[in-house]
Short mmCIF file of C-alpha atoms in Angstrom, two decimals:
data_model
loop_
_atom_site.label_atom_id
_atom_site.label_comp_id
_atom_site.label_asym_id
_atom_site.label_seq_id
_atom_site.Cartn_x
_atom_site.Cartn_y
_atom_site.Cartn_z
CA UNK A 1391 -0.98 13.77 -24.56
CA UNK A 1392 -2.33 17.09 -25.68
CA UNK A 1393 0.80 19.57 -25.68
CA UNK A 1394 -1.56 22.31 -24.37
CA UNK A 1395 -2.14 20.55 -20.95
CA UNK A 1396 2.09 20.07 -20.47
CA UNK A 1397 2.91 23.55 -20.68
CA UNK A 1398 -0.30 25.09 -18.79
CA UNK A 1399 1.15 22.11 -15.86
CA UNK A 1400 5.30 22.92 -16.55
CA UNK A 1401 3.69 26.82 -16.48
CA UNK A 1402 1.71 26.07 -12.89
CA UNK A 1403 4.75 24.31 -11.42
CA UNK A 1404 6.98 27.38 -12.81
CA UNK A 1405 4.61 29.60 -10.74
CA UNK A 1406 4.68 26.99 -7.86
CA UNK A 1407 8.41 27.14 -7.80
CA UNK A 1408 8.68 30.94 -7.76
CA UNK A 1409 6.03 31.37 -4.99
CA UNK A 1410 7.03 28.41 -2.85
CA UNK A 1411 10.38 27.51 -3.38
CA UNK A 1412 12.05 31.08 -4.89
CA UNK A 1413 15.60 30.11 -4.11
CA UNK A 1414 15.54 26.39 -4.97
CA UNK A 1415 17.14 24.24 -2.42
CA UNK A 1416 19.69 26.36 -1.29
CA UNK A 1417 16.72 28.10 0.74
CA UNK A 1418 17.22 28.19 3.92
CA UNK A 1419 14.09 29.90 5.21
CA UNK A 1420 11.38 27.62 3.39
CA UNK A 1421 9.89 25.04 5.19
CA UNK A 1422 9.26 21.46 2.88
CA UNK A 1423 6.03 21.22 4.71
CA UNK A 1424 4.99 24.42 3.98
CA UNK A 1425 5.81 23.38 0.58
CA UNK A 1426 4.15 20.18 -0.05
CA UNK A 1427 0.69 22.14 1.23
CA UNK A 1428 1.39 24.57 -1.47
CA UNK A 1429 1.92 21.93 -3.85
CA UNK A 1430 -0.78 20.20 -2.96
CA UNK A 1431 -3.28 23.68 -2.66
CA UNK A 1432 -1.90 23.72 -6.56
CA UNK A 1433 -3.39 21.22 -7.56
CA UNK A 1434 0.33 19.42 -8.49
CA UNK A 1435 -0.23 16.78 -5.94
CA UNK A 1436 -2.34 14.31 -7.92
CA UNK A 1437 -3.33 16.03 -10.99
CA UNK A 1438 -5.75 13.61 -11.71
CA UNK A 1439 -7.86 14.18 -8.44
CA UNK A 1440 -10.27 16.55 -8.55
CA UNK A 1441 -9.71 20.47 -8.33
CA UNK A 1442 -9.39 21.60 -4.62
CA UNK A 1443 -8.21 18.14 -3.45
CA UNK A 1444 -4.77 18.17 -4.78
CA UNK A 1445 -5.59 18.00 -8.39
CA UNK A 1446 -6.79 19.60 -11.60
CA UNK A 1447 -8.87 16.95 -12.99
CA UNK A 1448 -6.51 16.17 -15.41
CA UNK A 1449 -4.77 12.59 -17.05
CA UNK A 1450 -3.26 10.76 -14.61
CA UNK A 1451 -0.51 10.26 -16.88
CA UNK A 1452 0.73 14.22 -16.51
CA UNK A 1453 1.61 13.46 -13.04
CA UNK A 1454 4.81 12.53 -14.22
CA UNK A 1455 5.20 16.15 -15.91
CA UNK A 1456 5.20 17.51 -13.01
CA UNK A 1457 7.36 15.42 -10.77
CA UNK A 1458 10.07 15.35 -12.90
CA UNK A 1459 9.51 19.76 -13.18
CA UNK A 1460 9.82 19.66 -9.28
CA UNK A 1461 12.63 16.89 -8.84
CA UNK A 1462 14.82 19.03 -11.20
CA UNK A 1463 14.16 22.00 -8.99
CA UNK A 1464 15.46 19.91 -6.08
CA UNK A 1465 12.14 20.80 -4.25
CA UNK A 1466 10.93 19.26 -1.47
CA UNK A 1467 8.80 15.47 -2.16
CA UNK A 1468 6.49 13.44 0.91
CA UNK A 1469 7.91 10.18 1.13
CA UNK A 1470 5.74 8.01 -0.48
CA UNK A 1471 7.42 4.82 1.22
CA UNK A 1472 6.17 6.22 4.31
CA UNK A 1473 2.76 7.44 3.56
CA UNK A 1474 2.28 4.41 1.32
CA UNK A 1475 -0.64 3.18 2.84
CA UNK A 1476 -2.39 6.42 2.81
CA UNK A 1477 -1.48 7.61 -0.71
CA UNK A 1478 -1.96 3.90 -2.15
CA UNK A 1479 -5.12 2.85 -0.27
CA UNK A 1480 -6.85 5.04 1.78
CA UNK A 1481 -6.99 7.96 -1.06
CA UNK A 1482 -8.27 6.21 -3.16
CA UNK A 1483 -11.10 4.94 -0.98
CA UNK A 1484 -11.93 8.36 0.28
CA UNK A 1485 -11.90 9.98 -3.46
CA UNK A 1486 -14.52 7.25 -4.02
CA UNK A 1487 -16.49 6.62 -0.94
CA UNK A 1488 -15.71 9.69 1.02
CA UNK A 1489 -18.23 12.84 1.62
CA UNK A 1490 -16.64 16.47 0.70
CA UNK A 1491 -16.24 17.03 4.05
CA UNK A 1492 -14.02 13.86 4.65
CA UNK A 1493 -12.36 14.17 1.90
CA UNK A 1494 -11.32 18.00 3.09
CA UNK A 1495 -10.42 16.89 6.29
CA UNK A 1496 -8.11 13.74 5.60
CA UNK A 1497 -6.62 14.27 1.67
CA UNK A 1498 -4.21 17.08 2.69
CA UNK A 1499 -2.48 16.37 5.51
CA UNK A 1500 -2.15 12.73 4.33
CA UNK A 1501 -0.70 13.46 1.11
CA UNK A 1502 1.68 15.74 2.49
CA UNK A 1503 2.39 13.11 4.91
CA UNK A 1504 1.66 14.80 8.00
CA UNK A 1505 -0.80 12.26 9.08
CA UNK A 1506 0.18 8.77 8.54
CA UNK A 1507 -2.64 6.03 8.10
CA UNK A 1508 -2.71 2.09 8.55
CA UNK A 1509 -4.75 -0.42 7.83
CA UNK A 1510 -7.30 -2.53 10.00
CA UNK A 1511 -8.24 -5.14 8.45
CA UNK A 1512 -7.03 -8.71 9.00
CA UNK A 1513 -7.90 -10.55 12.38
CA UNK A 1514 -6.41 -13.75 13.50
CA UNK A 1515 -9.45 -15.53 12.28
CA UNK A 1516 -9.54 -13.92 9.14
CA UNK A 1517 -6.53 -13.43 7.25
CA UNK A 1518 -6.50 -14.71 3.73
CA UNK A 1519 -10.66 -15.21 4.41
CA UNK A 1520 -11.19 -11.30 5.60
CA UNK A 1521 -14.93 -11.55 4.80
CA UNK A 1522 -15.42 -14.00 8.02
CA UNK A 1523 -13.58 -10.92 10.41
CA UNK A 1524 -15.32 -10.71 13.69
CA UNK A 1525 -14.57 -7.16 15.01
CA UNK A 1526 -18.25 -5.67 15.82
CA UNK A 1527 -19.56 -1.93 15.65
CA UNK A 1528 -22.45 -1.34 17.58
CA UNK A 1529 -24.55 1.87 17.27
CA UNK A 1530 -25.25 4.11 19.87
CA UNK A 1531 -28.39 6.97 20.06
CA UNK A 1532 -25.50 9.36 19.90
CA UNK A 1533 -24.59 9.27 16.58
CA UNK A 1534 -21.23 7.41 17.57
CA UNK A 1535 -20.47 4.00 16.62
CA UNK A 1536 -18.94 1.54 19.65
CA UNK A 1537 -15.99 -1.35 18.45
CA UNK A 1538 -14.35 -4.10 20.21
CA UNK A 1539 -11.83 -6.28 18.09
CA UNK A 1540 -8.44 -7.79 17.23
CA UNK A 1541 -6.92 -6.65 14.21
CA UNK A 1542 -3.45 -8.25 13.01
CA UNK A 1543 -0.54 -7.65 10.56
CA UNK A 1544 -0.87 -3.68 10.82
CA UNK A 1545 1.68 -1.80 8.91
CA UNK A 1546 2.73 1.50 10.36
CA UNK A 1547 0.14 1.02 13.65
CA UNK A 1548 2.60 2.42 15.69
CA UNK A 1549 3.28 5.63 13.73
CA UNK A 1550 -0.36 6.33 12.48
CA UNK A 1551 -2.83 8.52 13.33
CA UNK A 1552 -5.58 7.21 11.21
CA UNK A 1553 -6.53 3.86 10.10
CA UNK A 1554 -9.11 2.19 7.64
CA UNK A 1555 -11.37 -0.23 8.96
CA UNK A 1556 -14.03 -2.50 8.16
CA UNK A 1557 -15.89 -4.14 11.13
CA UNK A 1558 -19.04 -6.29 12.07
CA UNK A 1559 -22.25 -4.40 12.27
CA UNK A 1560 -25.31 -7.14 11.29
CA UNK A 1561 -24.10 -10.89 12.05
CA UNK A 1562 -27.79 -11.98 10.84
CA UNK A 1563 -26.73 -11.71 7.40
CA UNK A 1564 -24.71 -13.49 5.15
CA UNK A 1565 -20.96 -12.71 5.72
CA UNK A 1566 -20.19 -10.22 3.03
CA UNK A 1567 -23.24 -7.80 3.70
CA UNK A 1568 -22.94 -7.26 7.53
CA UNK A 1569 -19.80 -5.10 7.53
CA UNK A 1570 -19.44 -1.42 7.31
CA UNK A 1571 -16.00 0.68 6.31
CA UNK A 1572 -14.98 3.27 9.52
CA UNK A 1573 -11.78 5.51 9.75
CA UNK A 1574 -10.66 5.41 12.93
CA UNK A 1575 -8.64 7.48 15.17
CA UNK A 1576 -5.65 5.87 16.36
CA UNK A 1577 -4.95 8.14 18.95
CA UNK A 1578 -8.67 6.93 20.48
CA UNK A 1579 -7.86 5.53 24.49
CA UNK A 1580 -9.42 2.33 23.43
CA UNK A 1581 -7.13 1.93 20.76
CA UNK A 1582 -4.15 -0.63 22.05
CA UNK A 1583 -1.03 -1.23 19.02
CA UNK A 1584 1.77 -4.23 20.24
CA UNK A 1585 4.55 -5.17 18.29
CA UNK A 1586 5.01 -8.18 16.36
CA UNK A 1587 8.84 -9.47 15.93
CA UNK A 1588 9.36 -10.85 12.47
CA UNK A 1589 11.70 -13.20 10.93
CA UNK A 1590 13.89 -10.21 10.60
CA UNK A 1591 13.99 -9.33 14.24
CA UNK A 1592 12.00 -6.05 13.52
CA UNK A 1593 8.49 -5.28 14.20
CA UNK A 1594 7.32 -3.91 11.32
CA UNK A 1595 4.10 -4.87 12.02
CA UNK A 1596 1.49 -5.23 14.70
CA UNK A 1597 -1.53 -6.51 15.85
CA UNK A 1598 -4.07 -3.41 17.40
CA UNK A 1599 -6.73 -4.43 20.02
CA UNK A 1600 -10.10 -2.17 19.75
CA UNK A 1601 -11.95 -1.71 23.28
CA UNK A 1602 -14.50 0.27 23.47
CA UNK A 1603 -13.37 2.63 20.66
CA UNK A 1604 -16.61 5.15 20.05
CA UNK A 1605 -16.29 5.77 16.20
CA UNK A 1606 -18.79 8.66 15.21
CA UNK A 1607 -20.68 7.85 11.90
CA UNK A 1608 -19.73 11.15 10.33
CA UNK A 1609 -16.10 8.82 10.08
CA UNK A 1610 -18.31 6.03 7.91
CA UNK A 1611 -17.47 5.75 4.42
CA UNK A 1612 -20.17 4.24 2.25
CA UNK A 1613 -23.11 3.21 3.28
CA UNK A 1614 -23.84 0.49 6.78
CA UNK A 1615 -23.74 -2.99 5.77
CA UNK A 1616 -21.93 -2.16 2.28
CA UNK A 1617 -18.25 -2.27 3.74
CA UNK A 1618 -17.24 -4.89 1.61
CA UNK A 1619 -18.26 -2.85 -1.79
CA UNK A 1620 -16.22 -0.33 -0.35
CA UNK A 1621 -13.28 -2.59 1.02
CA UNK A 1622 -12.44 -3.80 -2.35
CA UNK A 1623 -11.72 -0.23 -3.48
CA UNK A 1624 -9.22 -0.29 -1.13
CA UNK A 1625 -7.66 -3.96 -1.99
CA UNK A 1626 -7.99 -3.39 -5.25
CA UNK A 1627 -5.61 -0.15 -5.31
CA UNK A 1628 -3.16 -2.12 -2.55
CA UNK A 1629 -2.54 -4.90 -4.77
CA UNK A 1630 -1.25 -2.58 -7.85
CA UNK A 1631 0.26 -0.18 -5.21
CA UNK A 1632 2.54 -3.26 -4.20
CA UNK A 1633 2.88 -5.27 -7.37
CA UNK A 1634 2.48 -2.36 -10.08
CA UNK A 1635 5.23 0.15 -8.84
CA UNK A 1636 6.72 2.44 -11.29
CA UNK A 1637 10.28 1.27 -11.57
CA UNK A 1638 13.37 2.08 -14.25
CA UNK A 1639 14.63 -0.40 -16.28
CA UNK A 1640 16.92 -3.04 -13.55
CA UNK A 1641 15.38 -0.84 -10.84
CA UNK A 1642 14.30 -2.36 -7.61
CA UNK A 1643 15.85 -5.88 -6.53
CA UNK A 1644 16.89 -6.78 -10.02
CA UNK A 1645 18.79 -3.90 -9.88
CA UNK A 1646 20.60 -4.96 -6.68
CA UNK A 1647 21.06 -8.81 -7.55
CA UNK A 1648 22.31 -7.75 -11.15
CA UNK A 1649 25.19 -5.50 -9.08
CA UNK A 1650 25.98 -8.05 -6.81
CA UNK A 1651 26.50 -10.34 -9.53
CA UNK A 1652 28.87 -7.48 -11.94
CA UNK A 1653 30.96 -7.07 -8.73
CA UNK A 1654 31.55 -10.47 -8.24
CA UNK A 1655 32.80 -12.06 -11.25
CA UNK A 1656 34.58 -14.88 -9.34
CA UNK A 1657 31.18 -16.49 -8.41
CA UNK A 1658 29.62 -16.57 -11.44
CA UNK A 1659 28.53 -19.87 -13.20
CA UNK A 1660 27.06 -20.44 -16.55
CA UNK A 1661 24.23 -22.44 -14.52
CA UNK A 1662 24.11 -19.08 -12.44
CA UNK A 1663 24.21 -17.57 -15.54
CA UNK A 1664 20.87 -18.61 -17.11
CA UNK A 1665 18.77 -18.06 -13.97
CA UNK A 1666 20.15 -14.43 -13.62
CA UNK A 1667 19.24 -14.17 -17.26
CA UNK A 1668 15.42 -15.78 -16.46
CA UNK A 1669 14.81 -13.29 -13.68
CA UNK A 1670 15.90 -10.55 -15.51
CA UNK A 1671 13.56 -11.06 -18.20
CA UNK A 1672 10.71 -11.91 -15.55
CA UNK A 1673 11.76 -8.49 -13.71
CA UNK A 1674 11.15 -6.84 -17.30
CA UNK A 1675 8.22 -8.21 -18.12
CA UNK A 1676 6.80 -7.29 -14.60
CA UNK A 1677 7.61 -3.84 -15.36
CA UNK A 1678 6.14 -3.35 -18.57
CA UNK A 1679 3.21 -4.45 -17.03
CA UNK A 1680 2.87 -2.38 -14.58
CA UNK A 1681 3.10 0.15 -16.81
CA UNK A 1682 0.53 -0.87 -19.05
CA UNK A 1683 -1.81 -1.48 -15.73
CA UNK A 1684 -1.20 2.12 -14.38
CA UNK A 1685 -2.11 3.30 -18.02
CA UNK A 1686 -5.19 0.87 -17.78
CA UNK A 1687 -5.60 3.00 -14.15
CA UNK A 1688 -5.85 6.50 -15.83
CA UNK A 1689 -9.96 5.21 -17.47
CA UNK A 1690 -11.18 4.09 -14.63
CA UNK A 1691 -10.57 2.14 -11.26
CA UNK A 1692 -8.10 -0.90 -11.10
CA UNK A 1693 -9.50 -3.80 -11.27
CA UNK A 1694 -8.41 -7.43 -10.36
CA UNK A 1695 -5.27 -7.69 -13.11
CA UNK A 1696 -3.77 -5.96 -9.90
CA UNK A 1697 -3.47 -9.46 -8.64
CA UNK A 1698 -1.71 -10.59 -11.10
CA UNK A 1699 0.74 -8.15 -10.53
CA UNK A 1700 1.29 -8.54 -6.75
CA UNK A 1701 1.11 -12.08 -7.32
CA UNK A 1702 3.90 -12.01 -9.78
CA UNK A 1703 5.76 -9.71 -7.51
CA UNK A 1704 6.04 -11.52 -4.55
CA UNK A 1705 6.98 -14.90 -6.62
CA UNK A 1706 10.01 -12.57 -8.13
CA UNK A 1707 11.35 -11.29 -4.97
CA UNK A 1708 11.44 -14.73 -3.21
CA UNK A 1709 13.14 -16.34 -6.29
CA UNK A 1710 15.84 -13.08 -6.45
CA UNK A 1711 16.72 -12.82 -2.77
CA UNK A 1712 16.96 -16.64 -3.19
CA UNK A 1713 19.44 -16.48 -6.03
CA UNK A 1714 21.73 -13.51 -4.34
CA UNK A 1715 21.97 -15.73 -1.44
CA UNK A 1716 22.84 -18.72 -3.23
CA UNK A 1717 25.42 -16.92 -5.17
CA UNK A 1718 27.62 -15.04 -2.59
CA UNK A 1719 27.22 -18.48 -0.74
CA UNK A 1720 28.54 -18.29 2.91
CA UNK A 1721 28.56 -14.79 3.00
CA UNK A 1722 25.21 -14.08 1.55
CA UNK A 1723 24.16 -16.00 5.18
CA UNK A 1724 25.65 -12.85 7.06
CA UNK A 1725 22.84 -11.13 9.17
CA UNK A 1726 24.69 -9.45 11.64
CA UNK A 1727 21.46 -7.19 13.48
CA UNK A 1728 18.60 -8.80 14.90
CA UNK A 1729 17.59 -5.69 17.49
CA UNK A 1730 14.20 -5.86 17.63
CA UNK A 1731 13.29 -2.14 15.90
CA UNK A 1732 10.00 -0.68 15.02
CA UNK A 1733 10.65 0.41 11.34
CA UNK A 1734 8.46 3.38 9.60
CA UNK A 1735 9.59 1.68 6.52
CA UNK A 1736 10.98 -1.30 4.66
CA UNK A 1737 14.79 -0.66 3.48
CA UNK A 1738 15.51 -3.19 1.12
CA UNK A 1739 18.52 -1.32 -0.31
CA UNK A 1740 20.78 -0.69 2.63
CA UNK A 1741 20.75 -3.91 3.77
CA UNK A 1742 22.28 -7.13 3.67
CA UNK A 1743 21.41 -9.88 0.93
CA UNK A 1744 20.32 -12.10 4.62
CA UNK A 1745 17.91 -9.56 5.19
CA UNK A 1746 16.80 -9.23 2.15
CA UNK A 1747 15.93 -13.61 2.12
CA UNK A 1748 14.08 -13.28 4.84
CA UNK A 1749 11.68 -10.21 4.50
CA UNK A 1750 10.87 -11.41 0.92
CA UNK A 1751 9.14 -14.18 2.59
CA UNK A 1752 6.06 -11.40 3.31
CA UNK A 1753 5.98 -10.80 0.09
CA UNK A 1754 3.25 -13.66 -0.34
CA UNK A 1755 1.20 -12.97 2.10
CA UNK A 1756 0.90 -9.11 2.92
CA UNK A 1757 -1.70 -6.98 0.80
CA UNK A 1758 -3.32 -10.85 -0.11
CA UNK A 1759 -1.67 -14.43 0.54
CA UNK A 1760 -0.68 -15.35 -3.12
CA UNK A 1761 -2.75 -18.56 -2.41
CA UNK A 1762 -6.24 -16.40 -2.45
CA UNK A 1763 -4.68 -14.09 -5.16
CA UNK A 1764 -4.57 -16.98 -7.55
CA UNK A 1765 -8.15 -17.91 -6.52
CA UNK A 1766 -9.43 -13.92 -7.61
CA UNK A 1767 -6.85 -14.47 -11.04
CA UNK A 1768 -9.05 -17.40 -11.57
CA UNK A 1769 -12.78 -16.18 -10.90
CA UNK A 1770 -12.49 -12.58 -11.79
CA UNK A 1771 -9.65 -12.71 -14.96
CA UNK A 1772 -9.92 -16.04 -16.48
CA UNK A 1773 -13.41 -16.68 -15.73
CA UNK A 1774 -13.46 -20.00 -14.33
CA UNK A 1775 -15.62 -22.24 -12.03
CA UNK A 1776 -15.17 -21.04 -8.14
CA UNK A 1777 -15.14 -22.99 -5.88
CA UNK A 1778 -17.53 -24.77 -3.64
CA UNK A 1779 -18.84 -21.89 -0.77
CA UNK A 1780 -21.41 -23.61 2.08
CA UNK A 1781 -21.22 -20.82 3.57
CA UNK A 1782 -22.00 -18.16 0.84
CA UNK A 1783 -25.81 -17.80 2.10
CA UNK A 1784 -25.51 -19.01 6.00
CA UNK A 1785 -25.76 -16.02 8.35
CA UNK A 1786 -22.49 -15.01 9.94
CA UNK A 1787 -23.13 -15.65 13.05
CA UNK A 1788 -24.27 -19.41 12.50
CA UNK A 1789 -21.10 -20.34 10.75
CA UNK A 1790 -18.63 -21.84 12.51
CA UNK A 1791 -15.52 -20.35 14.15
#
């Protein structure tokens, strides 16, 4: 890491901090929004994106320069937990895919979190198998695209204003190459969003009914009939964004399981003992690579060892939440609210080890059943055989449904 490039970034977020944020956080009279667009006009939002959309073109590994400059100011950061989808998918996408003009339009405000995005993607007849979805885009002679769909398993639905989408527009060809990548406006009449109660009681998620919804095709990314080129952009950076989370050392639910096991010694077993120890090294090794997969991230775009990482993930937070429960026994049963909320976000922390159980059970199937993720590990890592397809060459709409 050249030492040049730290202190021209510590020297920008110096200036940042002066023009911005000239009191620190006991001002009174600054406005965090007003802020975060600063930041973000500063080219300290992503430093690796390119200069005049929230970056300086510079190694993706300085970002962390300048957050920990700004978090020892105390200044002002956007949630990432509730913008995840945006900052984790959708950016990405539009960096890639998007014209200058999109990428004007929709970078800013969603980075500084002042438009939140979801995603719409999985129907109820294609889930783990999104390639067969059935949501069609028609074009019109106006320049404005026409869909009609189901889409299912939307985070955030109810609080976004945008959403990615990929959607039927040739069912004469082959399943992959008839669909085309849209961003739609969620705020669009034809656009319907009804809760879904989990396990949990909450409805974190929901299923979104399209009717009618006129899409112009100045909201396209990529080109028609290439969605799926452009959709695994998208999965690609979800499945590190969710498995491949920077994380301290015993951060995250290892870090919660290990304190509930310090705090009650009178539980403890030596057969207790050894699993604690097991997922405590898994919860390590997880970590390191992640790092070493967010390095991998700074040459290029991620690539399928995200899998392995969500995959890995999702095993580790079933087995944990499993353990905590089995170890405070009766009263690691307790669940004592099942309102049915609409949550902007997950809150793993502030919760109850019953809680915790039972929303780990998404783990393996949102962002990619862990089923289908083993199935990419297989093809795309290790090289082996895949399997059998009939319906690889068929036309989509002679398979059946």
């Amino acid at each position: 890491m050249s030492t040049d490039l730290v202190d021209e970034l510590r020297s920008r977020v110096r200036a940042l901090l002066t023009e911005a944020w000239p009191n620190g956080a006991a001002t009174q009279d600054v406005d965090a929004l007003d802020f975060l667009r600063a930041r973000f006009d500063a080219g300290l939002a992503w430093v690796h994106f390119p200069v005049g959309l929230g970056g300086l073109g510079a190694p993706r590994a300085l970002q962390a320069v300048v957050d920990a400059e700004l978090a020892a100011a105390g200044a002002p950061d956007n949630d990432p937990r509730r913008i995840g989808i945006g900052l984790g998918m959708a950016a990405p996408t539009i960096l890639r895919y998007g014209t200058s003009e999109q990428q004007r339009r929709w970078l800013r405000p969603l980075w500084t979190g002042e438009e939140v995005w979801c995603q719409l993607f999985s129907e109820p007849g294609a889930g783990s198998d999104l390639a067969a979805l059935a949501t069609r885009a028609l074009p019109g002679t106006d320049g404005v695209w026409t869909v009609d769909g189901q889409k299912v398993w939307t985070s955030s639905a109810h609080t976004a204003r945008w959403a990615i989408l990929v959607a039927r527009t040739d069912p004469a060809v082959p399943k992959h190459r008839g669909i085309t990548y849209f961003v739609c406006d969620m705020t669009d009449p034809g656009v319907e969003v009804r809760p879904l109660r989990q396990i949990t009681g909450e409805a974190e998620f929901n299923e979104v009914f399209l009717t009618g919804v006129r899409i112009p095709d100045t909201d396209r990314l990529g080109a028609v009939g290439e969605g799926w080129q452009v959709a695994q952009t998208t999965l690609n950076n979800e499945r590190v964004s969710i498995g491949g989370q920077a994380t301290p050392r015993e951060g995250g639910l290892i870090g919660i399981v290990a304190r509930t096991w310090r705090t009650h010694p009178e539980l403890r077993t030596a057969e207790l003992h050894q699993r604690l120890l097991r997922h405590w090294v898994d919860a390590e090794v997880l970590r390191l690579t992640g790092e070493r997969l967010r390095q991998q991230l700074a040459a290029g775009q991620p690539g399928p060892e995200g899998a392995g990482g969500k995959l890995a993930f999702a095993r580790l937070a079933q087995e944990l939440t499993g353990f905590e429960v089995e170890l405070l026994g009766e009263a690691g049963l307790g669940y004592d609210d099942w309102t049915m909320v609409r949550p902007e976000l997950v809150d793993f922390t502030g919760r109850e080890a019953g809680y915790r159980y039972l929303r780990a059970k998404g783990n393996s199937i949102e962002g990619g059943t862990s089923e289908i993720l083993r199935n990419i590990i297989a093809e795309r890592v290790l090289g082996l055989p895949p399997e059998p397809r009939t319906d690889k060459d068929v036309p989509w709409k002679e398979l059946a449904r």
